[in-house]
């Protein structure tokens, strides 16, 4: 596997991360290559995060990103995820994603908190694509740690990356709305159902993870 950008470590970034049942399950399924299995509800994940300082990375500058796509069910290893879109303000991060087959494009994400009101906006070329509003507290009472597996496709081959993470979610936490604002953009196919049916989620002001994690070719 070519690695024009070496693996990276990101520590203590601000991240909003959650999942939902989509409005158009068939459109979600169409983002995944034939032969891969999705959960029956075609659930979608979204990450919106901001890395405020280059010192929080092993070799990147400060940047922001959003990634979203469907969850997968794998016969050999349980669950995994498929990145349908990766929108990042970092050219190096986009290159690292693209060389692994992830659809990567330029984008910018902001996370603003006033009191307990959080607003996260992901935009492309100055136009807002996704706006999330939530209520968040400031108490960290647990730590989420482990590995999550992401799949992507290069030509006719699949590659998988097992990415370690440590998240420190706050309480209380409540998603109030998730708006997909650009019907003409491909991310709109992954929009949530109305009424919103959330499956899980958190906000963590101290999220750490590796990009891309350990990698291996998969049979496909």
Short mmCIF file of C-alpha atoms in Angstrom, two decimals:
data_model
loop_
_atom_site.label_atom_id
_atom_site.label_comp_id
_atom_site.label_asym_id
_atom_site.label_seq_id
_atom_site.Cartn_x
_atom_site.Cartn_y
_atom_site.Cartn_z
CA UNK A 1 0.00 0.00 0.00
CA UNK A 2 1.43 3.39 -0.95
CA UNK A 3 1.79 5.81 1.97
CA UNK A 4 2.48 9.38 0.75
CA UNK A 5 1.46 10.56 4.22
CA UNK A 6 2.71 8.50 7.18
CA UNK A 7 0.24 7.28 9.82
CA UNK A 8 -0.78 10.05 12.19
CA UNK A 9 -1.76 10.39 15.84
CA UNK A 10 -4.37 12.99 16.86
CA UNK A 11 -4.93 13.78 20.55
CA UNK A 12 -7.50 15.76 22.48
CA UNK A 13 -9.49 17.10 19.53
CA UNK A 14 -13.09 18.25 19.92
CA UNK A 15 -15.45 15.66 18.41
CA UNK A 16 -19.18 15.17 17.96
CA UNK A 17 -19.95 11.56 17.01
CA UNK A 18 -23.34 9.87 16.61
CA UNK A 19 -25.48 7.61 14.45
CA UNK A 20 -29.02 7.50 13.04
CA UNK A 21 -31.57 5.66 10.95
CA UNK A 22 -31.56 7.19 7.42
CA UNK A 23 -34.44 8.67 5.46
CA UNK A 24 -33.52 6.71 2.32
CA UNK A 25 -32.12 3.26 3.18
CA UNK A 26 -31.65 2.28 -0.46
CA UNK A 27 -29.61 5.40 -1.21
CA UNK A 28 -27.38 4.54 1.74
CA UNK A 29 -26.94 0.97 0.48
CA UNK A 30 -25.94 2.32 -2.94
CA UNK A 31 -22.82 3.94 -1.41
CA UNK A 32 -21.39 0.49 -0.56
CA UNK A 33 -19.86 -1.97 -3.08
CA UNK A 34 -21.96 -5.05 -3.87
CA UNK A 35 -21.19 -8.00 -1.65
CA UNK A 36 -20.82 -6.08 1.60
CA UNK A 37 -23.59 -6.53 4.14
CA UNK A 38 -25.31 -3.65 5.96
CA UNK A 39 -27.50 -3.78 9.08
CA UNK A 40 -31.21 -4.06 8.34
CA UNK A 41 -31.83 -0.43 9.33
CA UNK A 42 -28.95 0.84 7.10
CA UNK A 43 -27.70 2.98 10.00
CA UNK A 44 -25.32 5.88 9.29
CA UNK A 45 -22.53 7.38 11.43
CA UNK A 46 -21.23 10.96 11.46
CA UNK A 47 -18.06 12.45 12.93
CA UNK A 48 -17.58 16.22 13.08
CA UNK A 49 -14.32 17.23 14.71
CA UNK A 50 -11.85 20.09 15.12
CA UNK A 51 -8.12 19.84 15.84
CA UNK A 52 -7.27 23.26 17.23
CA UNK A 53 -3.46 23.06 17.29
CA UNK A 54 -0.77 21.31 15.27
CA UNK A 55 0.74 20.17 18.58
CA UNK A 56 -2.24 17.82 18.91
CA UNK A 57 -0.99 15.82 15.91
CA UNK A 58 2.15 13.84 15.09
CA UNK A 59 2.64 15.53 11.73
CA UNK A 60 -0.42 17.50 10.60
CA UNK A 61 -1.36 21.13 11.00
CA UNK A 62 -4.47 22.26 12.83
CA UNK A 63 -7.49 21.17 10.80
CA UNK A 64 -11.12 20.11 10.89
CA UNK A 65 -12.98 17.24 9.29
CA UNK A 66 -16.25 15.40 8.94
CA UNK A 67 -16.68 11.77 7.98
CA UNK A 68 -19.88 9.83 7.43
CA UNK A 69 -21.14 6.60 5.96
CA UNK A 70 -23.00 3.38 6.71
CA UNK A 71 -22.14 0.76 9.27
CA UNK A 72 -21.31 -2.73 7.97
CA UNK A 73 -21.75 -6.28 9.21
CA UNK A 74 -18.82 -8.57 8.44
CA UNK A 75 -19.03 -12.34 8.70
CA UNK A 76 -15.41 -12.66 9.85
CA UNK A 77 -15.10 -9.84 12.35
CA UNK A 78 -18.46 -8.42 13.36
CA UNK A 79 -19.06 -4.73 12.71
CA UNK A 80 -17.15 -2.22 10.61
CA UNK A 81 -17.75 1.09 8.86
CA UNK A 82 -17.65 2.40 5.33
CA UNK A 83 -16.58 6.00 4.69
CA UNK A 84 -18.91 7.34 2.02
CA UNK A 85 -17.54 10.88 2.44
CA UNK A 86 -14.51 12.49 4.08
CA UNK A 87 -14.52 16.30 4.08
CA UNK A 88 -11.36 17.83 5.54
CA UNK A 89 -9.60 21.18 5.62
CA UNK A 90 -6.21 19.39 5.60
CA UNK A 91 -4.70 18.56 2.18
CA UNK A 92 -2.43 15.98 3.83
CA UNK A 93 -5.34 14.27 5.58
CA UNK A 94 -7.28 14.21 2.32
CA UNK A 95 -4.32 12.65 0.51
CA UNK A 96 -3.98 10.01 3.19
CA UNK A 97 -7.68 9.15 2.87
CA UNK A 98 -7.76 9.20 -0.94
CA UNK A 99 -4.79 6.87 -1.36
CA UNK A 100 -6.76 4.29 0.61
CA UNK A 101 -9.84 4.64 -1.57
CA UNK A 102 -11.84 6.93 0.70
CA UNK A 103 -13.83 9.62 -1.20
CA UNK A 104 -12.04 12.71 0.13
CA UNK A 105 -12.84 16.34 -0.61
CA UNK A 106 -12.10 19.78 0.80
CA UNK A 107 -14.40 20.93 3.56
CA UNK A 108 -14.45 22.82 6.83
CA UNK A 109 -16.12 22.01 10.14
CA UNK A 110 -16.66 24.33 13.09
CA UNK A 111 -17.87 23.48 16.59
CA UNK A 112 -19.13 26.37 18.70
CA UNK A 113 -20.38 26.06 22.28
CA UNK A 114 -22.16 28.83 24.18
CA UNK A 115 -23.23 27.71 27.63
CA UNK A 116 -24.62 24.24 26.99
CA UNK A 117 -25.65 24.96 23.39
CA UNK A 118 -23.44 23.29 20.79
CA UNK A 119 -23.61 24.00 17.05
CA UNK A 120 -21.45 22.01 14.62
CA UNK A 121 -21.43 23.03 10.95
CA UNK A 122 -19.72 21.29 8.05
CA UNK A 123 -19.41 23.34 4.86
CA UNK A 124 -17.91 23.09 1.39
CA UNK A 125 -16.93 26.21 -0.58
CA UNK A 126 -18.64 28.36 2.05
CA UNK A 127 -22.00 26.58 1.73
CA UNK A 128 -23.27 24.70 4.79
CA UNK A 129 -23.93 20.99 4.18
CA UNK A 130 -24.64 19.65 7.67
CA UNK A 131 -25.65 21.50 10.83
CA UNK A 132 -25.96 19.69 14.15
CA UNK A 133 -27.32 21.28 17.30
CA UNK A 134 -26.97 19.67 20.71
CA UNK A 135 -27.02 20.30 24.44
CA UNK A 136 -23.81 19.34 26.22
CA UNK A 137 -22.48 19.48 29.74
CA UNK A 138 -18.94 19.57 31.07
CA UNK A 139 -18.70 16.47 33.24
CA UNK A 140 -16.57 13.52 32.12
CA UNK A 141 -17.55 10.41 34.08
CA UNK A 142 -16.28 7.63 31.80
CA UNK A 143 -13.80 6.87 29.03
CA UNK A 144 -14.57 5.07 25.77
CA UNK A 145 -11.56 3.15 24.44
CA UNK A 146 -11.02 0.43 21.89
CA UNK A 147 -10.70 -0.07 18.14
CA UNK A 148 -13.06 0.56 15.25
CA UNK A 149 -12.61 -0.98 11.81
CA UNK A 150 -13.01 1.03 8.60
CA UNK A 151 -13.15 -0.48 5.13
CA UNK A 152 -12.42 1.12 1.77
CA UNK A 153 -11.85 -0.05 -1.79
CA UNK A 154 -8.85 0.39 -4.07
CA UNK A 155 -9.69 -0.85 -7.56
CA UNK A 156 -11.05 -4.36 -7.11
CA UNK A 157 -9.54 -4.87 -3.66
CA UNK A 158 -10.76 -4.03 -0.18
CA UNK A 159 -8.54 -2.71 2.56
CA UNK A 160 -9.39 -2.55 6.24
CA UNK A 161 -7.91 -0.35 8.95
CA UNK A 162 -8.33 -1.03 12.66
CA UNK A 163 -8.16 2.39 14.31
CA UNK A 164 -7.48 2.75 18.05
CA UNK A 165 -9.30 5.48 19.95
CA UNK A 166 -9.73 7.03 23.39
CA UNK A 167 -12.77 9.31 23.84
CA UNK A 168 -13.81 11.23 26.96
CA UNK A 169 -17.53 11.99 26.49
CA UNK A 170 -19.35 14.61 28.52
CA UNK A 171 -22.66 14.47 30.32
CA UNK A 172 -25.34 15.56 29.93
CA UNK A 173 -25.59 15.11 26.15
CA UNK A 174 -28.57 15.45 23.83
CA UNK A 175 -28.81 15.89 20.05
CA UNK A 176 -31.55 18.37 19.25
CA UNK A 177 -31.44 18.48 15.45
CA UNK A 178 -29.45 17.24 12.44
CA UNK A 179 -29.98 19.26 9.26
CA UNK A 180 -28.75 18.32 5.79
CA UNK A 181 -28.89 21.65 4.01
CA UNK A 182 -27.78 20.95 0.42
CA UNK A 183 -30.11 18.56 -1.51
CA UNK A 184 -27.83 18.78 -4.56
CA UNK A 185 -24.74 17.47 -2.70
CA UNK A 186 -24.03 13.70 -2.52
CA UNK A 187 -24.01 13.72 1.31
CA UNK A 188 -27.75 14.43 1.21
CA UNK A 189 -28.37 10.75 0.39
CA UNK A 190 -27.30 9.88 3.95
CA UNK A 191 -29.65 12.31 5.72
CA UNK A 192 -31.55 11.07 8.80
CA UNK A 193 -35.19 10.08 8.82
CA UNK A 194 -37.83 12.58 9.93
CA UNK A 195 -38.62 12.37 12.80
CA UNK A 196 -35.01 11.93 13.84
CA UNK A 197 -34.21 8.43 15.11
CA UNK A 198 -30.84 8.54 16.88
CA UNK A 199 -29.12 5.30 17.84
CA UNK A 200 -26.14 6.46 19.90
CA UNK A 201 -23.85 9.46 20.27
CA UNK A 202 -21.55 11.64 22.33
CA UNK A 203 -19.56 14.87 22.41
CA UNK A 204 -15.97 14.63 23.62
CA UNK A 205 -13.66 17.65 24.00
CA UNK A 206 -10.74 15.20 24.40
CA UNK A 207 -10.83 12.66 21.57
CA UNK A 208 -7.69 10.80 20.53
CA UNK A 209 -7.22 8.37 17.65
CA UNK A 210 -4.80 7.08 15.01
CA UNK A 211 -5.00 7.62 11.25
CA UNK A 212 -5.32 5.16 9.64
CA UNK A 213 -4.50 2.45 12.19
CA UNK A 214 -3.22 -1.02 11.32
CA UNK A 215 -4.01 -2.04 7.72
CA UNK A 216 -4.54 -5.25 5.78
CA UNK A 217 -5.90 -6.32 2.40
CA UNK A 218 -9.18 -8.21 2.59
CA UNK A 219 -10.67 -10.89 0.38
CA UNK A 220 -13.43 -9.44 -1.83
#
